[in-house]
Short mmCIF file of C-alpha atoms and ligand atoms in Angstrom, two decimals:
data_model
loop_
_atom_site.label_atom_id
_atom_site.label_comp_id
_atom_site.label_asym_id
_atom_site.label_seq_id
_atom_site.Cartn_x
_atom_site.Cartn_y
_atom_site.Cartn_z
CA MET A 1 -62.04 -5.89 -12.39
CA ALA A 2 -59.34 -8.30 -13.21
CA GLY A 3 -59.54 -10.58 -15.96
CA ALA A 4 -62.44 -8.83 -17.30
CA SER A 5 -63.59 -7.26 -20.20
CA ARG A 6 -66.62 -5.19 -21.57
CA HIS A 7 -67.55 -7.69 -23.71
CA ASP A 8 -68.44 -10.52 -21.48
CA ALA A 9 -72.59 -9.36 -22.27
CA TRP A 10 -73.95 -11.85 -19.62
CA GLN A 11 -78.06 -10.72 -19.89
CA ALA A 12 -79.85 -11.94 -22.30
CA GLY A 13 -80.41 -15.60 -20.84
CA ASP A 14 -81.95 -16.48 -25.17
CA SER A 15 -79.14 -15.66 -26.62
CA TYR A 16 -76.75 -17.55 -23.92
CA GLU A 17 -78.54 -20.06 -24.83
CA ILE A 18 -77.67 -20.37 -28.12
CA TYR A 19 -74.50 -20.16 -27.34
CA MET A 20 -73.25 -21.72 -24.77
CA GLY A 21 -76.07 -23.01 -22.85
CA ARG A 22 -76.54 -26.20 -25.15
CA TRP A 23 -73.06 -26.96 -24.59
CA SER A 24 -72.56 -26.58 -20.84
CA ARG A 25 -76.25 -28.80 -20.39
CA GLN A 26 -73.57 -31.26 -21.73
CA ILE A 27 -71.07 -31.28 -19.11
CA ALA A 28 -73.52 -30.97 -15.75
CA PRO A 29 -74.71 -33.72 -15.91
CA ARG A 30 -71.62 -35.39 -16.38
CA PHE A 31 -69.99 -33.58 -13.24
CA ILE A 32 -73.20 -34.45 -11.44
CA GLU A 33 -72.17 -38.51 -11.66
CA TRP A 34 -69.03 -37.54 -11.24
CA LEU A 35 -69.85 -35.84 -7.86
CA GLU A 36 -71.87 -39.04 -7.04
CA PRO A 37 -73.50 -36.45 -3.99
CA ASP A 38 -75.62 -38.25 -1.24
CA ASP A 39 -80.47 -37.60 -1.50
CA ASP A 40 -81.51 -34.99 0.77
CA LEU A 41 -78.94 -32.35 0.63
CA ASP A 42 -79.56 -28.34 0.72
CA TRP A 43 -76.96 -27.53 -2.33
CA LEU A 44 -75.67 -24.29 -3.46
CA GLU A 45 -75.25 -22.97 -6.32
CA VAL A 46 -72.82 -19.89 -7.49
CA GLY A 47 -72.86 -18.29 -11.12
CA CYS A 48 -76.08 -20.46 -12.25
CA GLY A 49 -76.93 -18.44 -15.52
CA THR A 50 -79.44 -20.21 -17.07
CA GLY A 51 -80.21 -22.64 -14.84
CA ALA A 52 -77.99 -25.65 -17.22
CA LEU A 53 -76.65 -26.81 -13.94
CA SER A 54 -79.56 -26.58 -11.70
CA ALA A 55 -81.76 -28.31 -14.29
CA ARG A 56 -79.27 -30.97 -13.93
CA ILE A 57 -79.01 -30.58 -9.92
CA LEU A 58 -82.66 -30.68 -8.90
CA SER A 59 -83.56 -33.59 -12.18
CA ASP A 60 -80.73 -36.04 -10.98
CA THR A 61 -79.71 -36.13 -7.68
CA ASN A 62 -82.97 -35.66 -5.48
CA PRO A 63 -81.71 -32.56 -3.44
CA LYS A 64 -83.73 -31.55 -0.42
CA SER A 65 -83.49 -27.28 -1.36
CA LEU A 66 -81.34 -25.79 -3.59
CA ILE A 67 -79.96 -22.10 -3.63
CA SER A 68 -79.19 -20.48 -6.88
CA VAL A 69 -77.61 -17.40 -6.78
CA ASP A 70 -76.19 -14.93 -9.65
CA PRO A 71 -75.65 -11.27 -10.96
CA SER A 72 -77.57 -11.19 -13.70
CA GLU A 73 -81.01 -10.58 -13.57
CA GLY A 74 -81.56 -11.53 -17.34
CA PHE A 75 -80.39 -14.87 -16.77
CA LEU A 76 -82.33 -15.34 -13.44
CA GLU A 77 -85.69 -14.77 -15.36
CA LYS A 78 -84.63 -17.37 -17.75
CA ALA A 79 -84.21 -19.76 -15.24
CA ARG A 80 -86.93 -18.42 -13.63
CA SER A 81 -89.18 -19.34 -16.55
CA THR A 82 -88.07 -22.72 -17.31
CA ILE A 83 -86.97 -24.00 -13.70
CA ALA A 84 -90.70 -24.40 -11.85
CA ASP A 85 -89.23 -26.59 -8.42
CA PRO A 86 -90.17 -25.73 -5.46
CA ARG A 87 -87.25 -26.73 -4.09
CA VAL A 88 -85.36 -24.55 -6.03
CA GLU A 89 -85.36 -20.46 -5.42
CA PHE A 90 -83.04 -18.40 -7.52
CA GLN A 91 -81.21 -15.50 -5.93
CA ILE A 92 -79.35 -12.42 -7.48
CA GLY A 93 -76.16 -12.26 -6.51
CA ASP A 94 -72.12 -12.40 -6.27
CA GLY A 95 -69.99 -15.14 -5.79
CA GLU A 96 -67.50 -13.08 -3.97
CA ALA A 97 -69.86 -11.40 -1.54
CA LEU A 98 -72.66 -15.11 -1.13
CA SER A 99 -76.16 -13.06 1.21
CA ILE A 100 -76.27 -17.16 2.34
CA PRO A 101 -76.28 -17.89 5.99
CA SER A 102 -72.61 -19.63 7.40
CA GLY A 103 -72.38 -23.24 8.07
CA THR A 104 -76.59 -24.33 6.30
CA ARG A 105 -75.05 -25.64 2.97
CA ASP A 106 -74.65 -29.11 2.57
CA ILE A 107 -72.83 -29.24 -0.84
CA VAL A 108 -71.55 -26.00 -2.87
CA VAL A 109 -70.89 -25.86 -6.60
CA SER A 110 -70.61 -23.60 -9.56
CA GLY A 111 -70.44 -24.78 -13.10
CA LEU A 112 -68.06 -22.07 -16.42
CA VAL A 113 -68.45 -19.34 -13.77
CA LEU A 114 -65.29 -19.00 -11.49
CA ASN A 115 -62.64 -18.08 -14.55
CA PHE A 116 -65.35 -14.52 -14.64
CA ILE A 117 -65.60 -13.89 -10.51
CA PRO A 118 -62.33 -11.34 -10.02
CA ASP A 119 -61.01 -12.71 -6.55
CA ARG A 120 -61.48 -16.09 -7.18
CA GLU A 121 -60.39 -17.10 -4.15
CA LYS A 122 -62.40 -14.93 -2.33
CA ALA A 123 -65.23 -16.80 -3.96
CA LEU A 124 -64.35 -20.40 -3.03
CA GLN A 125 -63.62 -19.05 0.88
CA GLU A 126 -66.95 -17.76 0.05
CA MET A 127 -68.30 -21.00 -0.95
CA GLN A 128 -66.81 -22.36 2.70
CA ARG A 129 -68.72 -20.04 4.40
CA ALA A 130 -71.68 -21.40 3.70
CA ALA A 131 -70.91 -25.15 3.92
CA ARG A 132 -71.20 -26.93 6.12
CA SER A 133 -68.17 -28.71 8.41
CA LYS A 134 -66.50 -31.05 5.67
CA ALA A 135 -69.01 -30.34 3.17
CA THR A 136 -67.79 -30.65 -0.95
CA ILE A 137 -67.06 -27.37 -2.33
CA ALA A 138 -66.69 -28.33 -6.66
CA PHE A 139 -66.80 -26.14 -9.39
CA TYR A 140 -65.78 -26.98 -12.95
CA VAL A 141 -64.70 -24.66 -15.92
CA TRP A 142 -63.12 -25.09 -19.94
CA ASP A 143 -60.41 -26.07 -20.76
CA TYR A 144 -59.44 -22.30 -22.30
CA PRO A 145 -55.71 -22.79 -22.45
CA GLY A 146 -55.79 -25.94 -23.99
CA GLY A 147 -58.02 -25.17 -26.33
CA GLY A 148 -61.00 -26.71 -25.64
CA VAL A 149 -63.69 -24.73 -26.72
CA GLU A 150 -63.12 -25.89 -30.47
CA PHE A 151 -65.98 -22.88 -31.37
CA MET A 152 -64.18 -20.90 -29.86
CA ARG A 153 -60.61 -21.14 -30.16
CA ALA A 154 -61.25 -21.32 -33.88
CA PHE A 155 -63.56 -17.88 -33.72
CA TRP A 156 -61.10 -15.95 -32.15
CA THR A 157 -58.09 -17.71 -34.43
CA ALA A 158 -59.40 -15.93 -37.24
CA ALA A 159 -60.85 -12.69 -35.66
CA THR A 160 -57.08 -12.21 -34.17
CA ALA A 161 -55.41 -13.23 -37.16
CA LEU A 162 -57.46 -10.31 -38.49
CA ASP A 163 -57.38 -8.23 -35.65
CA PRO A 164 -54.25 -8.71 -33.56
CA SER A 165 -55.11 -6.24 -31.12
CA ALA A 166 -58.74 -8.97 -29.68
CA ARG A 167 -55.08 -11.46 -28.80
CA ASP A 168 -55.68 -9.87 -25.57
CA LEU A 169 -59.64 -10.67 -24.86
CA THR A 170 -58.85 -14.61 -26.19
CA GLU A 171 -59.92 -16.45 -22.82
CA ASP A 172 -56.55 -18.34 -22.98
CA ARG A 173 -55.08 -15.06 -22.15
CA ARG A 174 -57.28 -13.58 -19.54
CA PHE A 175 -57.64 -17.10 -17.98
CA PRO A 176 -54.53 -18.62 -17.38
CA PHE A 177 -55.24 -20.21 -14.37
CA CYS A 178 -57.71 -23.16 -15.90
CA THR A 179 -55.66 -26.06 -16.50
CA LEU A 180 -55.58 -28.93 -13.85
CA GLU A 181 -52.21 -27.61 -12.24
CA GLY A 182 -54.15 -24.01 -11.62
CA LEU A 183 -57.04 -25.30 -10.44
CA ALA A 184 -55.82 -27.41 -8.46
CA ASP A 185 -53.47 -25.08 -6.71
CA LEU A 186 -56.51 -22.02 -6.44
CA ALA A 187 -57.98 -24.95 -4.82
CA HIS A 188 -55.68 -25.03 -2.24
CA ARG A 189 -54.74 -21.62 -1.96
CA ALA A 190 -58.44 -21.49 -0.76
CA GLY A 191 -58.04 -23.96 1.78
CA LEU A 192 -60.11 -27.44 0.69
CA SER A 193 -58.72 -30.28 1.72
CA HIS A 194 -58.93 -33.61 0.31
CA VAL A 195 -58.57 -31.80 -3.39
CA GLU A 196 -59.74 -34.03 -6.68
CA THR A 197 -59.70 -33.12 -10.45
CA THR A 198 -60.85 -34.29 -13.66
CA LYS A 199 -61.24 -33.77 -17.12
CA ILE A 200 -65.04 -33.72 -18.89
CA GLU A 201 -65.23 -33.44 -22.43
CA ALA A 202 -68.53 -33.61 -24.71
CA PRO A 203 -68.86 -33.49 -28.83
CA THR A 204 -70.40 -29.91 -30.20
CA ARG A 205 -71.87 -30.99 -33.68
CA PHE A 206 -73.02 -28.10 -35.66
CA GLN A 207 -75.23 -28.57 -38.86
CA ASN A 208 -74.03 -25.99 -40.67
CA PHE A 209 -71.89 -23.43 -40.82
CA ASP A 210 -75.49 -20.58 -39.89
CA ASP A 211 -76.06 -23.20 -36.75
CA PHE A 212 -72.46 -22.18 -36.12
CA TRP A 213 -72.02 -18.60 -36.93
CA HIS A 214 -75.46 -16.75 -35.51
CA PRO A 215 -74.95 -17.61 -32.00
CA PHE A 216 -71.52 -15.30 -32.69
CA THR A 217 -74.10 -12.08 -33.53
CA LEU A 218 -76.20 -12.31 -30.67
CA GLY A 219 -74.07 -10.41 -28.30
CA ALA A 220 -74.20 -12.84 -25.46
CA GLY A 221 -70.24 -13.35 -24.13
CA PRO A 222 -66.72 -12.84 -25.11
CA ALA A 223 -66.26 -13.89 -28.69
CA PRO A 224 -69.96 -12.70 -29.00
CA GLY A 225 -69.81 -9.42 -27.67
CA TYR A 226 -66.76 -8.89 -29.51
CA CYS A 227 -68.18 -10.18 -32.87
CA VAL A 228 -71.32 -7.08 -32.52
CA ASN A 229 -68.79 -4.75 -31.85
CA LEU A 230 -67.43 -5.22 -34.68
CA LYS A 231 -68.09 -2.97 -38.03
CA THR A 232 -70.70 -4.62 -40.49
CA ALA A 233 -67.71 -4.73 -43.03
CA GLU A 234 -64.84 -6.25 -40.39
CA ARG A 235 -67.53 -9.01 -39.35
CA GLU A 236 -68.68 -9.69 -43.16
CA LYS A 237 -64.31 -10.09 -43.38
CA LEU A 238 -64.31 -12.46 -40.14
CA ARG A 239 -67.02 -14.37 -41.60
CA GLU A 240 -66.06 -15.72 -44.57
CA LYS A 241 -62.71 -16.24 -42.83
CA LEU A 242 -64.49 -19.01 -40.26
CA GLN A 243 -66.42 -20.31 -43.14
CA GLU A 244 -62.72 -21.09 -44.90
CA SER A 245 -61.26 -22.43 -42.08
CA LEU A 246 -63.43 -24.52 -40.15
CA PRO A 247 -63.71 -28.58 -40.37
CA THR A 248 -66.62 -29.89 -42.42
CA ALA A 249 -68.22 -32.82 -42.49
CA GLU A 250 -69.73 -34.54 -45.54
CA ASP A 251 -72.94 -33.39 -44.97
CA GLY A 252 -72.23 -30.00 -44.24
CA SER A 253 -72.17 -30.46 -40.44
CA ILE A 254 -69.25 -29.03 -38.34
CA PRO A 255 -67.24 -31.47 -36.16
CA LEU A 256 -65.52 -29.82 -32.97
CA ARG A 257 -65.37 -30.64 -29.25
CA VAL A 258 -65.25 -28.89 -25.74
CA ARG A 259 -63.23 -30.46 -22.52
CA ALA A 260 -64.14 -28.47 -19.00
CA TRP A 261 -61.59 -29.52 -15.85
CA ALA A 262 -63.64 -30.29 -13.09
CA ILE A 263 -62.56 -29.34 -9.33
CA ARG A 264 -63.69 -30.74 -5.96
CA GLY A 265 -62.31 -30.57 -2.29
CA ARG A 266 -64.14 -30.78 1.21
CA LYS A 267 -63.77 -27.51 3.26
CA GLN A 268 -61.90 -28.20 6.29
C1 SAM B 301 -70.87 -18.77 -18.86
S1 SAM B 301 -71.92 -18.51 -17.66
C2 SAM B 301 -71.88 -20.23 -16.94
C3 SAM B 301 -73.52 -20.25 -16.53
C4 SAM B 301 -73.95 -21.64 -15.70
N1 SAM B 301 -73.32 -21.48 -15.07
C5 SAM B 301 -73.80 -22.41 -17.18
O1 SAM B 301 -73.27 -23.39 -16.69
O2 SAM B 301 -74.57 -22.73 -18.70
C6 SAM B 301 -70.81 -17.24 -16.45
C7 SAM B 301 -71.90 -17.00 -16.05
O3 SAM B 301 -71.02 -16.26 -13.95
C8 SAM B 301 -72.37 -15.38 -13.76
N2 SAM B 301 -71.27 -14.78 -13.44
C9 SAM B 301 -70.56 -13.49 -13.78
N3 SAM B 301 -70.02 -13.00 -12.46
C10 SAM B 301 -70.11 -13.47 -11.12
C11 SAM B 301 -70.34 -13.31 -10.17
N4 SAM B 301 -69.35 -12.15 -9.70
N5 SAM B 301 -70.37 -13.97 -9.36
C12 SAM B 301 -71.45 -15.26 -9.54
N6 SAM B 301 -72.02 -15.27 -10.99
C13 SAM B 301 -71.39 -14.66 -11.62
C14 SAM B 301 -72.98 -14.79 -14.87
O4 SAM B 301 -73.84 -13.78 -15.15
C15 SAM B 301 -73.30 -15.83 -16.26
O5 SAM B 301 -74.43 -16.50 -15.74
#
């Protein structure tokens, strides 16, 4: 699997929520605001995870229907248990081979997923195949190469200082295409027209060091997956190194930020 890591552990919904879901939930409404979608559309979401974007599609856009697809049964279970809405159907599935009939969806979206799909161009083609003519296809990913997920960058900076072999696991090395130019280029190659991009930023304030550290010990996602696989003494060294290096406010909180790039285009 190109660019994949054995640490891409996407199963436990509760752990994902604590590590990433709480921040991805801040990006989803801003993405929808930018899309300005009409009411009454048939939506498709690829890689819905625990439902951060699904929930916002349902609350903010008045959809006719929403099909939300993800390969992780654990994440879908979490999404189903927290979102009870007759308009949404959560389905197990893979972005490279969607089992959605062709030409049936008005808008297809995906949040923080495309970099984890080995053949991204194929995934974008699948999204277009499922869509009706002139449908909007839109997605967002973190600005990994620009260090846009500051809590993740801080983790890997400390981890690679102690263990240089971890360098190849870092998202900026694995996903160098996650720049505005790289993403627009991918969208064009996949055949989308009217391609537009934007930046979405949000604060991620951790209450204290434990609030920052605890999610990395839960194992959901690449950096937590790496963290839980360390021996106890190595993990303790990493914890200490991080604690020394993070910016801390007077009240003990750790004020960081995240930045995503959003892309939208049209099926020709
Ligand atoms: C960072 S999470 C994003 C989840 C959610 N969209 C959010 O914003 O919180 C990445 C998601 O991509 C999913 N994923 C990984 N490989 C995939 C594939 N081939 N097709 C579709 N989704 C995939 C994972 O199961 C996981 O739910």
